[in-house]
PDB file of N, CA and C in Angstrom:
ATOM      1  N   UNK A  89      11.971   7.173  14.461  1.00 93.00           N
ATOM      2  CA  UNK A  89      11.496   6.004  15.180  1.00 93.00           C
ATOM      3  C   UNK A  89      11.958   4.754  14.422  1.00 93.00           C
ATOM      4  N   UNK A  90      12.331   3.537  14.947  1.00 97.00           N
ATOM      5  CA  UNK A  90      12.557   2.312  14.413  1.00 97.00           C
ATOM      6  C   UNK A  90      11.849   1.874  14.672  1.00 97.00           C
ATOM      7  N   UNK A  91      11.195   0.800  13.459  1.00 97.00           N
ATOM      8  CA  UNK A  91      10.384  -0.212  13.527  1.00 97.00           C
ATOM      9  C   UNK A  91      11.220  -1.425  12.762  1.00 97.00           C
ATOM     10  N   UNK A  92      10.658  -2.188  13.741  1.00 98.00           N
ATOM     11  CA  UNK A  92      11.282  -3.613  13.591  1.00 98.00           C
ATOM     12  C   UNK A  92      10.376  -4.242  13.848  1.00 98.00           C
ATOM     13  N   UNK A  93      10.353  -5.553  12.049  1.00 98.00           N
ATOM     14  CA  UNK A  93      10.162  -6.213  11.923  1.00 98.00           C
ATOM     15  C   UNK A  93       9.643  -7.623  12.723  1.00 98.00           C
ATOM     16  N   UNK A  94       8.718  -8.171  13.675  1.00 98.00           N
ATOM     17  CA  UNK A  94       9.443  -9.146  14.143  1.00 98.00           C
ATOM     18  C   UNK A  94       8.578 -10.590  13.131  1.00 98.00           C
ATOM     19  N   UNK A  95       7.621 -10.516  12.373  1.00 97.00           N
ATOM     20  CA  UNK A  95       6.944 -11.576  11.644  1.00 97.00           C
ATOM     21  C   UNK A  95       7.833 -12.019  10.825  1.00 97.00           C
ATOM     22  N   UNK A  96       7.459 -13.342  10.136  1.00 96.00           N
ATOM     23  CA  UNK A  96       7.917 -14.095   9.054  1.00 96.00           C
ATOM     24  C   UNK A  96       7.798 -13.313   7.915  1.00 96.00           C
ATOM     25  N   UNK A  97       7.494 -12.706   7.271  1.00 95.00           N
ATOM     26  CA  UNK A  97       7.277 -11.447   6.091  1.00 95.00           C
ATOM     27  C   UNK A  97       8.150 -10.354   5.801  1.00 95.00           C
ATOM     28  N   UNK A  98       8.311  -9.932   4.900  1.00 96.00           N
ATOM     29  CA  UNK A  98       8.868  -8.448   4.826  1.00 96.00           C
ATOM     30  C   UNK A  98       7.519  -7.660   4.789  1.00 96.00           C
ATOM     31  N   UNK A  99       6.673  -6.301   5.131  1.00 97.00           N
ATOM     32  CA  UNK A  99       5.615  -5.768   5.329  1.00 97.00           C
ATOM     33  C   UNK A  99       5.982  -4.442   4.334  1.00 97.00           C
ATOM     34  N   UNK A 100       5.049  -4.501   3.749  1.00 97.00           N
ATOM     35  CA  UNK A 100       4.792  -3.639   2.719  1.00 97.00           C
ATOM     36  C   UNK A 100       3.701  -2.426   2.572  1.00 97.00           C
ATOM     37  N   UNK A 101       4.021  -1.142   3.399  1.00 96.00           N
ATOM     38  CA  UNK A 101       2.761  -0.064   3.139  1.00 96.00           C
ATOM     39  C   UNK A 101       2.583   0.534   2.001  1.00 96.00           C
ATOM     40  N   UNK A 102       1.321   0.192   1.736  1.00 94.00           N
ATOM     41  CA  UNK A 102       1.000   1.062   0.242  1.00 94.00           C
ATOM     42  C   UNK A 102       0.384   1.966   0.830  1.00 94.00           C
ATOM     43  N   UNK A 103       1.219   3.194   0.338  1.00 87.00           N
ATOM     44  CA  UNK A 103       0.375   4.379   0.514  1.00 87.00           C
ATOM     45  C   UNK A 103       0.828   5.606  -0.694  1.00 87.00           C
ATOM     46  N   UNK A 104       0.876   6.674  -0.766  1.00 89.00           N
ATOM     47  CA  UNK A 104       1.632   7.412  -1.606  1.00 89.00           C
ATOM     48  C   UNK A 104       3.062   6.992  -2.545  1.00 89.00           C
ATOM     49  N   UNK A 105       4.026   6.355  -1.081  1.00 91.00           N
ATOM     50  CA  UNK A 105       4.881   5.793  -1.875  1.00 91.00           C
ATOM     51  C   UNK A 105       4.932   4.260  -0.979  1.00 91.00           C
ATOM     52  N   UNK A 106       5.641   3.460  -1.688  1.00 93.00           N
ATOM     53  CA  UNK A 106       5.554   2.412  -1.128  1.00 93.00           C
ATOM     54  C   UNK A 106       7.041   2.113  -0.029  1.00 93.00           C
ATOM     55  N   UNK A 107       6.580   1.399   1.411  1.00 94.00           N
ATOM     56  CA  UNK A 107       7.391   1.502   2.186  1.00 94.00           C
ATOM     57  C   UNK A 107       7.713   0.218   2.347  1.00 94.00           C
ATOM     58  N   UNK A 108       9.050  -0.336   2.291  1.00 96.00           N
ATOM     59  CA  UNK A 108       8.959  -1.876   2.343  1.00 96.00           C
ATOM     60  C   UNK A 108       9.842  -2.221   3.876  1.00 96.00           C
ATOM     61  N   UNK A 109       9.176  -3.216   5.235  1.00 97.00           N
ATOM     62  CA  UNK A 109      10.049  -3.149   6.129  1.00 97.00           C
ATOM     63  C   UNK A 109      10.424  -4.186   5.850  1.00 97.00           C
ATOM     64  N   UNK A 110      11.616  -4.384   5.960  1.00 97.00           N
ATOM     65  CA  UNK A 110      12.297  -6.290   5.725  1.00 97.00           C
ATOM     66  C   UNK A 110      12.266  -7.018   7.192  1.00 97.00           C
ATOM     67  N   UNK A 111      12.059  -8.141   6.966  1.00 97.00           N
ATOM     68  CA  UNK A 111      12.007  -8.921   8.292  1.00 97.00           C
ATOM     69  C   UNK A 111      13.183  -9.214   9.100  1.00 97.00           C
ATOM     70  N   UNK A 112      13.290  -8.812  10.280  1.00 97.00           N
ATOM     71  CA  UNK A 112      14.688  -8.531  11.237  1.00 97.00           C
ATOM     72  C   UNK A 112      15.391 -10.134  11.258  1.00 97.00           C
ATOM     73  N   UNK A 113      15.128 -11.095  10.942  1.00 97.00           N
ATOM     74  CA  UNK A 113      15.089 -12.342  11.232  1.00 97.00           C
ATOM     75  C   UNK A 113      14.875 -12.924  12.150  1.00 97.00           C
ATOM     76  N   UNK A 114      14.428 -11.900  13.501  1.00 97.00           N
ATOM     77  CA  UNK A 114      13.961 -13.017  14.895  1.00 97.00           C
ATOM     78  C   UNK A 114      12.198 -12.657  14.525  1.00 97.00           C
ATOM     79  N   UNK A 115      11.544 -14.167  14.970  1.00 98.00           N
ATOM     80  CA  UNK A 115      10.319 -13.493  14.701  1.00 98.00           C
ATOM     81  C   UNK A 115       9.777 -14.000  16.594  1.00 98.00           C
ATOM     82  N   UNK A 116       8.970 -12.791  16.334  1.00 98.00           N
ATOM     83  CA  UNK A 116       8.116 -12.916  18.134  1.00 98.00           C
ATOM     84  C   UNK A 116       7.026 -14.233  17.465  1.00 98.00           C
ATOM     85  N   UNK A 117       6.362 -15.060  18.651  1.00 97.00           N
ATOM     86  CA  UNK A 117       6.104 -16.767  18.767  1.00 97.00           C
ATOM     87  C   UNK A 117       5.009 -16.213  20.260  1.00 97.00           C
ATOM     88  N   UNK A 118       4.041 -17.256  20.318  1.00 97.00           N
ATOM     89  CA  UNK A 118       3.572 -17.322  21.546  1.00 97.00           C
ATOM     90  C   UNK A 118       3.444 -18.737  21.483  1.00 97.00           C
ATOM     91  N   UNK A 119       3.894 -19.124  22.558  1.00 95.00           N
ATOM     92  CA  UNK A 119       4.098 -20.759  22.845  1.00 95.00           C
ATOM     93  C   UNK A 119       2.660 -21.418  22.976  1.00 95.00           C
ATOM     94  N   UNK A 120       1.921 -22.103  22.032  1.00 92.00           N
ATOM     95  CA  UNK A 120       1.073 -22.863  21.772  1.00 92.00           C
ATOM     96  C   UNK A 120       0.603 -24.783  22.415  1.00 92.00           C
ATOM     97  N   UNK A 121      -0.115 -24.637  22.964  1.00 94.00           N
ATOM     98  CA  UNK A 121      -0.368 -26.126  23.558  1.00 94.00           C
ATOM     99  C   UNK A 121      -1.671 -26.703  23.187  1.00 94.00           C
ATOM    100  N   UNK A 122      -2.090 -28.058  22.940  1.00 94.00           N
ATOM    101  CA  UNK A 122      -3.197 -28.412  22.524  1.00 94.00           C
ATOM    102  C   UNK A 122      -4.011 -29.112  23.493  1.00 94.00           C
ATOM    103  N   UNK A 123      -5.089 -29.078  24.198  1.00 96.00           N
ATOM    104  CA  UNK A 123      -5.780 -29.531  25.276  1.00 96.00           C
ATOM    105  C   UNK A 123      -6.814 -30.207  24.254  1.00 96.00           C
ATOM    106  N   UNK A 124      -7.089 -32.073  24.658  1.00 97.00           N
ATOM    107  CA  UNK A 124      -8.364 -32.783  23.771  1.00 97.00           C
ATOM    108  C   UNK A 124      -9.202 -31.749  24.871  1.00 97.00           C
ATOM    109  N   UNK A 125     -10.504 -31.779  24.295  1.00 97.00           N
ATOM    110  CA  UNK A 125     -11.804 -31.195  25.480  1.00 97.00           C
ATOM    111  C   UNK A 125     -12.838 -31.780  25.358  1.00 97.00           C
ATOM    112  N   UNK A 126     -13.178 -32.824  24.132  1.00 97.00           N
ATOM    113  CA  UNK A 126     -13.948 -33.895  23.897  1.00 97.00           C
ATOM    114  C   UNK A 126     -13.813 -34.698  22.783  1.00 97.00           C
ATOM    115  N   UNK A 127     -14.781 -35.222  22.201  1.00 97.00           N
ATOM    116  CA  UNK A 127     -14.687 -35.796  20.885  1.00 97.00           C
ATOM    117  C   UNK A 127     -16.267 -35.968  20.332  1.00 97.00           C
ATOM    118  N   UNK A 128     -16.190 -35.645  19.042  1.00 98.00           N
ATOM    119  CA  UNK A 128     -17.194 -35.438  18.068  1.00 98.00           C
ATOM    120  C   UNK A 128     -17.672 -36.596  16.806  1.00 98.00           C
ATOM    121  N   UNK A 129     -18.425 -37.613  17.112  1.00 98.00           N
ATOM    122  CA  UNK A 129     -18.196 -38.712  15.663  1.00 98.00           C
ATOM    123  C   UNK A 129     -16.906 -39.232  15.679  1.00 98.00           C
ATOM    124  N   UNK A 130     -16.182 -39.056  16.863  1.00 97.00           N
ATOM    125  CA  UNK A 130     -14.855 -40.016  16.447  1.00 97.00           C
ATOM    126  C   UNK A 130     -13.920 -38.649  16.117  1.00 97.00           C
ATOM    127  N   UNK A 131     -14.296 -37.514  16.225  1.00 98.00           N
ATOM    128  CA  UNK A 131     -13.076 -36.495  15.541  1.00 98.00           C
ATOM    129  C   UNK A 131     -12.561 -35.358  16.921  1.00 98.00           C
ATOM    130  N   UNK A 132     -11.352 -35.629  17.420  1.00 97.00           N
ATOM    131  CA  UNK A 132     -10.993 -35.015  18.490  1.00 97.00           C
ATOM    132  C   UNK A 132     -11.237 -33.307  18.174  1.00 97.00           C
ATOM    133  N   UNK A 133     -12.039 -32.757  19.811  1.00 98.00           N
ATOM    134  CA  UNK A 133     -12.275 -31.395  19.664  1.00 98.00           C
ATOM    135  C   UNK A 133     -10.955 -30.957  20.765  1.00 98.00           C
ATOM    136  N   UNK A 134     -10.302 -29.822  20.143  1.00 97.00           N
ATOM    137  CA  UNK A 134      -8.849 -29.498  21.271  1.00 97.00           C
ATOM    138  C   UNK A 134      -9.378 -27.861  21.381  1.00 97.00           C
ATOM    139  N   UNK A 135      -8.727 -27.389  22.392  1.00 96.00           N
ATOM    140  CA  UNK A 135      -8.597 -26.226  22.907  1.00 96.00           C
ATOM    141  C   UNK A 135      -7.061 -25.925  22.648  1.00 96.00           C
ATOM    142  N   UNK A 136      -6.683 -24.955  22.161  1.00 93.00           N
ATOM    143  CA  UNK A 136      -5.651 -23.957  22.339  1.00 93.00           C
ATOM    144  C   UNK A 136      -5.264 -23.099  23.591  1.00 93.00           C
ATOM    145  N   UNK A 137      -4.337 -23.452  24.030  1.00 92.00           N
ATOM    146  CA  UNK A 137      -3.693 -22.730  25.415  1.00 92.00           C
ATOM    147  C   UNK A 137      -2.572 -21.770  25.169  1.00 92.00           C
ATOM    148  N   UNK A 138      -2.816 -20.927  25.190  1.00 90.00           N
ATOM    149  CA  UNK A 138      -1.770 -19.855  24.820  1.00 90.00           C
ATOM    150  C   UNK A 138      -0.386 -19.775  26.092  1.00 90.00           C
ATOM    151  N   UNK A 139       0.679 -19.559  25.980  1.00 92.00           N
ATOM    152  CA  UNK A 139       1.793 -19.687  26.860  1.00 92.00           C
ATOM    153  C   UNK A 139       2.608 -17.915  26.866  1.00 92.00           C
ATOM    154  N   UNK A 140       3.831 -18.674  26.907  1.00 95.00           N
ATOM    155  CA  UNK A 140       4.657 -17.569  26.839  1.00 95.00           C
ATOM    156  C   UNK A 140       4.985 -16.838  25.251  1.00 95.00           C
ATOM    157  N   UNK A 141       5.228 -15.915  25.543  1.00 97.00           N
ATOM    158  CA  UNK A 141       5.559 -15.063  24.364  1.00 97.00           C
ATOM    159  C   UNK A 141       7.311 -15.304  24.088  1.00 97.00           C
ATOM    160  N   UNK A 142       7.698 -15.705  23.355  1.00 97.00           N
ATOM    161  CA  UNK A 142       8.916 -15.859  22.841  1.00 97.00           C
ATOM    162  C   UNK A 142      10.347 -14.995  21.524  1.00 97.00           C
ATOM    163  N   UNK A 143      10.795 -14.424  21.913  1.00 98.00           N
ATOM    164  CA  UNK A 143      11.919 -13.854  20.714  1.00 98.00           C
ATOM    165  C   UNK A 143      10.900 -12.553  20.653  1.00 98.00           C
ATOM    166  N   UNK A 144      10.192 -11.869  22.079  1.00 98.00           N
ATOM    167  CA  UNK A 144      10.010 -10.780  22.115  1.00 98.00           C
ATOM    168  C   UNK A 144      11.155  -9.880  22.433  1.00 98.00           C
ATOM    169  N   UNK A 145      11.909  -8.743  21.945  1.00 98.00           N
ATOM    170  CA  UNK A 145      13.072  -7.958  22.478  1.00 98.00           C
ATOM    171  C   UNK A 145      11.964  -7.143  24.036  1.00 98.00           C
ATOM    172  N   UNK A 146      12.857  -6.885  24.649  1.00 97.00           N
ATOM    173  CA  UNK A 146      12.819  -6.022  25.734  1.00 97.00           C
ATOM    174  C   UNK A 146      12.251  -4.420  24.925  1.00 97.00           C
ATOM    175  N   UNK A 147      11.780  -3.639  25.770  1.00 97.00           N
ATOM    176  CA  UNK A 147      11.147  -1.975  24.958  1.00 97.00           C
ATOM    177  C   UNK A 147      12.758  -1.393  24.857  1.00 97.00           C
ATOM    178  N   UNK A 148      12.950  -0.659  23.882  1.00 97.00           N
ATOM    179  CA  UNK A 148      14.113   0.320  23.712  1.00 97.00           C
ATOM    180  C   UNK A 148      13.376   1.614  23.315  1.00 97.00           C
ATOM    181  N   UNK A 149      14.027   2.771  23.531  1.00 97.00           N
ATOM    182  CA  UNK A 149      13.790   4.201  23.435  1.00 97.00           C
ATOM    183  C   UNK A 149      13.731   3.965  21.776  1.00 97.00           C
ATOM    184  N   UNK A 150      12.881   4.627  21.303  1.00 97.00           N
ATOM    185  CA  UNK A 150      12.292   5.086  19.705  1.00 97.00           C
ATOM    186  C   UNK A 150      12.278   3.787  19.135  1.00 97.00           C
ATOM    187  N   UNK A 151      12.057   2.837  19.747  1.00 98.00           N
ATOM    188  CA  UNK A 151      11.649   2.009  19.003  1.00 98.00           C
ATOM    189  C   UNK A 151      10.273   1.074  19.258  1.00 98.00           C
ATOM    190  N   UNK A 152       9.645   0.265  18.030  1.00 98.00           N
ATOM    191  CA  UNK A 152       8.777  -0.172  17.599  1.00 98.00           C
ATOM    192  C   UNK A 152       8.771  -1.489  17.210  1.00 98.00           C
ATOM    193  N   UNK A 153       7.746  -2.702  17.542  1.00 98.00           N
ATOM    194  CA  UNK A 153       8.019  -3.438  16.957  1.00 98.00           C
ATOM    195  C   UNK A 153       6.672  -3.817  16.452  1.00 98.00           C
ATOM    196  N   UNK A 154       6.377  -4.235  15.069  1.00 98.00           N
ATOM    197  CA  UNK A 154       5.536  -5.211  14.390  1.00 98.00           C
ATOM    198  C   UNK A 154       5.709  -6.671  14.789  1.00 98.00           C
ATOM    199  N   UNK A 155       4.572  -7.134  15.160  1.00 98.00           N
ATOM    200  CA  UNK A 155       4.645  -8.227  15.773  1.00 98.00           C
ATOM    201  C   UNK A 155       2.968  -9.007  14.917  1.00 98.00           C
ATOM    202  N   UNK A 156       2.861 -10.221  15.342  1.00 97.00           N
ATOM    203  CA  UNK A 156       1.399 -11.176  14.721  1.00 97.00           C
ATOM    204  C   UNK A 156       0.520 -10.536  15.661  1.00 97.00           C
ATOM    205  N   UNK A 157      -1.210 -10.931  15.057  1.00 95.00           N
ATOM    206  CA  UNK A 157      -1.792 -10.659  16.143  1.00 95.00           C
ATOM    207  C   UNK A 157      -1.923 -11.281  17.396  1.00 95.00           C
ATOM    208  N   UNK A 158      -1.612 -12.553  16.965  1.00 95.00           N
ATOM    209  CA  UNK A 158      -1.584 -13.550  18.322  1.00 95.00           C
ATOM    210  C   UNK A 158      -0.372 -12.647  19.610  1.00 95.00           C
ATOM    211  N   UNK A 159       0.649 -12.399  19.371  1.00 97.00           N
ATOM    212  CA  UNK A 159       1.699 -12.006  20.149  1.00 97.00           C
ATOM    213  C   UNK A 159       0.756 -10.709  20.723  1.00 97.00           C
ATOM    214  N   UNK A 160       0.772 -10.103  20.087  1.00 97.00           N
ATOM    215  CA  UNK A 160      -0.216  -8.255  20.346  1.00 97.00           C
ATOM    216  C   UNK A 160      -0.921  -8.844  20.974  1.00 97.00           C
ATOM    217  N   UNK A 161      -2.082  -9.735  20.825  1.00 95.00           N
ATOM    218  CA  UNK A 161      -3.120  -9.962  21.992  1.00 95.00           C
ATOM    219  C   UNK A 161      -2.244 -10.760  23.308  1.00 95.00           C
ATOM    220  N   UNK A 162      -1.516 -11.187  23.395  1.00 94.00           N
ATOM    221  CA  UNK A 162      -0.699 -11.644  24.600  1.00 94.00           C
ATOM    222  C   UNK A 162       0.030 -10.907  25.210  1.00 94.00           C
ATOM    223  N   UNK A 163       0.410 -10.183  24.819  1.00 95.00           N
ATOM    224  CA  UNK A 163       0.760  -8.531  25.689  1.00 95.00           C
ATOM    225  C   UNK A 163       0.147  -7.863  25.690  1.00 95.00           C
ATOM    226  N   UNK A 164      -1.141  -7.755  24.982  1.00 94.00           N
ATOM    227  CA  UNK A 164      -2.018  -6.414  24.899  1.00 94.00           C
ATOM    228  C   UNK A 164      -2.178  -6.032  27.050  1.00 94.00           C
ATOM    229  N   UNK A 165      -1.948  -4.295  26.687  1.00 94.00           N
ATOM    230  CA  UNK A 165      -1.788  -3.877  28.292  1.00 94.00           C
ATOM    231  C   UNK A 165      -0.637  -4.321  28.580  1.00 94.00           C
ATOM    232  N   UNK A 166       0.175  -4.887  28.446  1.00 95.00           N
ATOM    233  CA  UNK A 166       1.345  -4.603  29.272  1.00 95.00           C
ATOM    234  C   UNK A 166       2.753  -3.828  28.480  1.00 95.00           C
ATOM    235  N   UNK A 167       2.228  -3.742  27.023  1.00 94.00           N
ATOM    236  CA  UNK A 167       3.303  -3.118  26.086  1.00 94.00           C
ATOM    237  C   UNK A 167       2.989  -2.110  25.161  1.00 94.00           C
ATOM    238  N   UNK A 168       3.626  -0.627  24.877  1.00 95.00           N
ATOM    239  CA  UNK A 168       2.749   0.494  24.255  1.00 95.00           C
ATOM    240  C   UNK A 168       3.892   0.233  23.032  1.00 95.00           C
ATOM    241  N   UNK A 169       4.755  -0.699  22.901  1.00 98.00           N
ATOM    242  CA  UNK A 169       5.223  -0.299  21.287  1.00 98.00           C
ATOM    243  C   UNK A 169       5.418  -1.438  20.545  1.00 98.00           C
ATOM    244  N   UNK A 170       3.928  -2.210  21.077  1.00 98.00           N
ATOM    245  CA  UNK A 170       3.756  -3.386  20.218  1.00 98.00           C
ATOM    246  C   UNK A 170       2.579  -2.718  18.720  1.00 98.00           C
ATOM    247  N   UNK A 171       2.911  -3.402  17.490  1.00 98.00           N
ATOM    248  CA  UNK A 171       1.585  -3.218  16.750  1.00 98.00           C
ATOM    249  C   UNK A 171       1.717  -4.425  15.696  1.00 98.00           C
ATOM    250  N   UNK A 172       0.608  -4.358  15.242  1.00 98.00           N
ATOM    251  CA  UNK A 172       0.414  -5.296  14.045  1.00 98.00           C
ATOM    252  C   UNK A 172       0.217  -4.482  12.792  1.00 98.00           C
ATOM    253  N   UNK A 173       0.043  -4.988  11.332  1.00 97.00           N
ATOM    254  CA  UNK A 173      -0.691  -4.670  10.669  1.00 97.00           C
ATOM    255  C   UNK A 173      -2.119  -3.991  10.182  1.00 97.00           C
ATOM    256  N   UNK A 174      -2.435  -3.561  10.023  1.00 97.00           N
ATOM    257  CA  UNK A 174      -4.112  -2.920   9.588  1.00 97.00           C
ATOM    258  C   UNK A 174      -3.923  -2.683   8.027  1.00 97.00           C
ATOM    259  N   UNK A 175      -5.487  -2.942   7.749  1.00 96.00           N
ATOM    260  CA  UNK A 175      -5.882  -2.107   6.494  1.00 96.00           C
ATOM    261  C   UNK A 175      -5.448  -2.833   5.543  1.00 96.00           C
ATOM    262  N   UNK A 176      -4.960  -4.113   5.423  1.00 95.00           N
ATOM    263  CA  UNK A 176      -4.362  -5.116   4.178  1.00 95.00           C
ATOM    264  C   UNK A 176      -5.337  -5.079   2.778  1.00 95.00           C
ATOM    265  N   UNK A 177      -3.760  -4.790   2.188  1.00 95.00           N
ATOM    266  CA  UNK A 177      -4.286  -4.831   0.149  1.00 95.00           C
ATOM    267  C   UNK A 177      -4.052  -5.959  -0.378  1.00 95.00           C
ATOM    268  N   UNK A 178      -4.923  -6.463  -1.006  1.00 95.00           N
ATOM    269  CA  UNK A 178      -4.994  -7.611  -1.623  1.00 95.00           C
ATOM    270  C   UNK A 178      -4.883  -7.640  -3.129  1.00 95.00           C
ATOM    271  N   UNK A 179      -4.107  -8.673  -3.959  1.00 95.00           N
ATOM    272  CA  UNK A 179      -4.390  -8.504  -5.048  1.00 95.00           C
ATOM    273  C   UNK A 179      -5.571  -9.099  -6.198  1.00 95.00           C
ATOM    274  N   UNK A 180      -5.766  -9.408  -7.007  1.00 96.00           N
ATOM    275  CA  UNK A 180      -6.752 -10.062  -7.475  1.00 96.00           C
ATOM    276  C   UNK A 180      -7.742 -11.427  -7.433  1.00 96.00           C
ATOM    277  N   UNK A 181      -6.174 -11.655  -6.724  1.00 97.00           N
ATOM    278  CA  UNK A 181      -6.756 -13.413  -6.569  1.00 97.00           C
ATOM    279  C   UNK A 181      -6.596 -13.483  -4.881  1.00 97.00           C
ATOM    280  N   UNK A 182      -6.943 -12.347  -4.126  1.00 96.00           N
ATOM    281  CA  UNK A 182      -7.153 -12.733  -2.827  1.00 96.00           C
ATOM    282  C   UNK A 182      -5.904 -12.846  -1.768  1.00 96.00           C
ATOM    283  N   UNK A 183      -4.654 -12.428  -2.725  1.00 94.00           N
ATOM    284  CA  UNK A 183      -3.291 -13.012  -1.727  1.00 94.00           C
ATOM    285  C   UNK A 183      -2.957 -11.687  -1.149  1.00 94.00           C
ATOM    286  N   UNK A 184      -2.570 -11.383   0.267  1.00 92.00           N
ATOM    287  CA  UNK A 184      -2.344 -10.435   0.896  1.00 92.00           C
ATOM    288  C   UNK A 184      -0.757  -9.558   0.312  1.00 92.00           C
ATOM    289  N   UNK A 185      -0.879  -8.194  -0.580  1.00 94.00           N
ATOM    290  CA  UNK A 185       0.311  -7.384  -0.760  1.00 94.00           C
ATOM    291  C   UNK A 185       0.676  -6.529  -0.039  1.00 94.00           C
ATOM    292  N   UNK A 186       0.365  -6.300   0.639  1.00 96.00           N
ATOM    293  CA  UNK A 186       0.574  -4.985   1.783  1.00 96.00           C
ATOM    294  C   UNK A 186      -0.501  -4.449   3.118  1.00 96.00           C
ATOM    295  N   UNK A 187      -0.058  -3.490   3.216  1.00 97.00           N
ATOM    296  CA  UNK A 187      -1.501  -3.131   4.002  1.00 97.00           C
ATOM    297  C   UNK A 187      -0.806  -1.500   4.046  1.00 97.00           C
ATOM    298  N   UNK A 188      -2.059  -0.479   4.666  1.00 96.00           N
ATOM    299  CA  UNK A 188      -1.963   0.832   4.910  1.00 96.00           C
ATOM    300  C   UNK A 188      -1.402   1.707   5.600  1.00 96.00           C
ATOM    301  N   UNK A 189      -1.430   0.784   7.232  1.00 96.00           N
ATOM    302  CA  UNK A 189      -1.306   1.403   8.565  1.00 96.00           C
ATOM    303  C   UNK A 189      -0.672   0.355   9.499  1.00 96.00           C
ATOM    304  N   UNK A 190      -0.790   0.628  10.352  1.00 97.00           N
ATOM    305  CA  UNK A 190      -0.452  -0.007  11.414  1.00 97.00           C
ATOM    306  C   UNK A 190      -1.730  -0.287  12.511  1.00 97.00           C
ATOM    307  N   UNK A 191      -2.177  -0.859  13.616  1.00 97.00           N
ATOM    308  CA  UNK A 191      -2.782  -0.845  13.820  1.00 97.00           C
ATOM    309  C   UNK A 191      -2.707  -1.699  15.761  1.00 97.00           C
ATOM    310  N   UNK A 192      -3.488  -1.324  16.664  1.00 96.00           N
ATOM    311  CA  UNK A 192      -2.788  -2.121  18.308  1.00 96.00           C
ATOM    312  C   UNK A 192      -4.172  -3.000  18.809  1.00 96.00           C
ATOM    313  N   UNK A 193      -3.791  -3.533  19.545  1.00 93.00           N
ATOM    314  CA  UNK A 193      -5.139  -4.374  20.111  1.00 93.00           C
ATOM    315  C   UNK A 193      -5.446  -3.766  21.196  1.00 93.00           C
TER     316      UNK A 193
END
């Protein structure tokens, strides 16, 4: 099976041995818009509008793609070889090194 990369990261499973995927260089995007919806003390409150999904590839036979969660929840149901990350290892001071699994919305 191929898995491809599509985040800003190279992804790193720690498990027995360590698996490193490098980042394909296109990364999947969901097109983001900001709606004001009121204002608070003078401090604008916005809503997030989610759009199109962008620098998603089309499905290919045996393949896989790692994608953000934002993208996964914007196709969630309409795509079976989308996944994200699960299970993230952290190191001492809190910065994300890897993770375990894989994981779908």
């Amino acid at each position: 099976m191929n898995i491809i990369n599509l985040t800003p990261h190279k992804i790193t499973f720690m498990r027995d041995e360590t698996i490193t995927i490098p980042m394909s260089g296109i990364i999947a995007r969901v097109a983001v818009k900001r709606e004001q919806v009121g204002v608070l003390n003078g401090l604008p409150i916005c809503r997030s509008v989610f759009g199109e999904v962008k620098d998603l590839p089309e499905p290919k036979p045996d393949t896989v793609y790692i994608v953000s969660a934002l993208v996964a929840q914007a196709v969630k149901g309409k795509r079976n070889d989308i996944y994200i990350v699960d299970d993230t290892v952290r190191d001492e001071s809190g910065n994300i090194i890897g993770c375990r699994g894989l994981g779908v919305i």
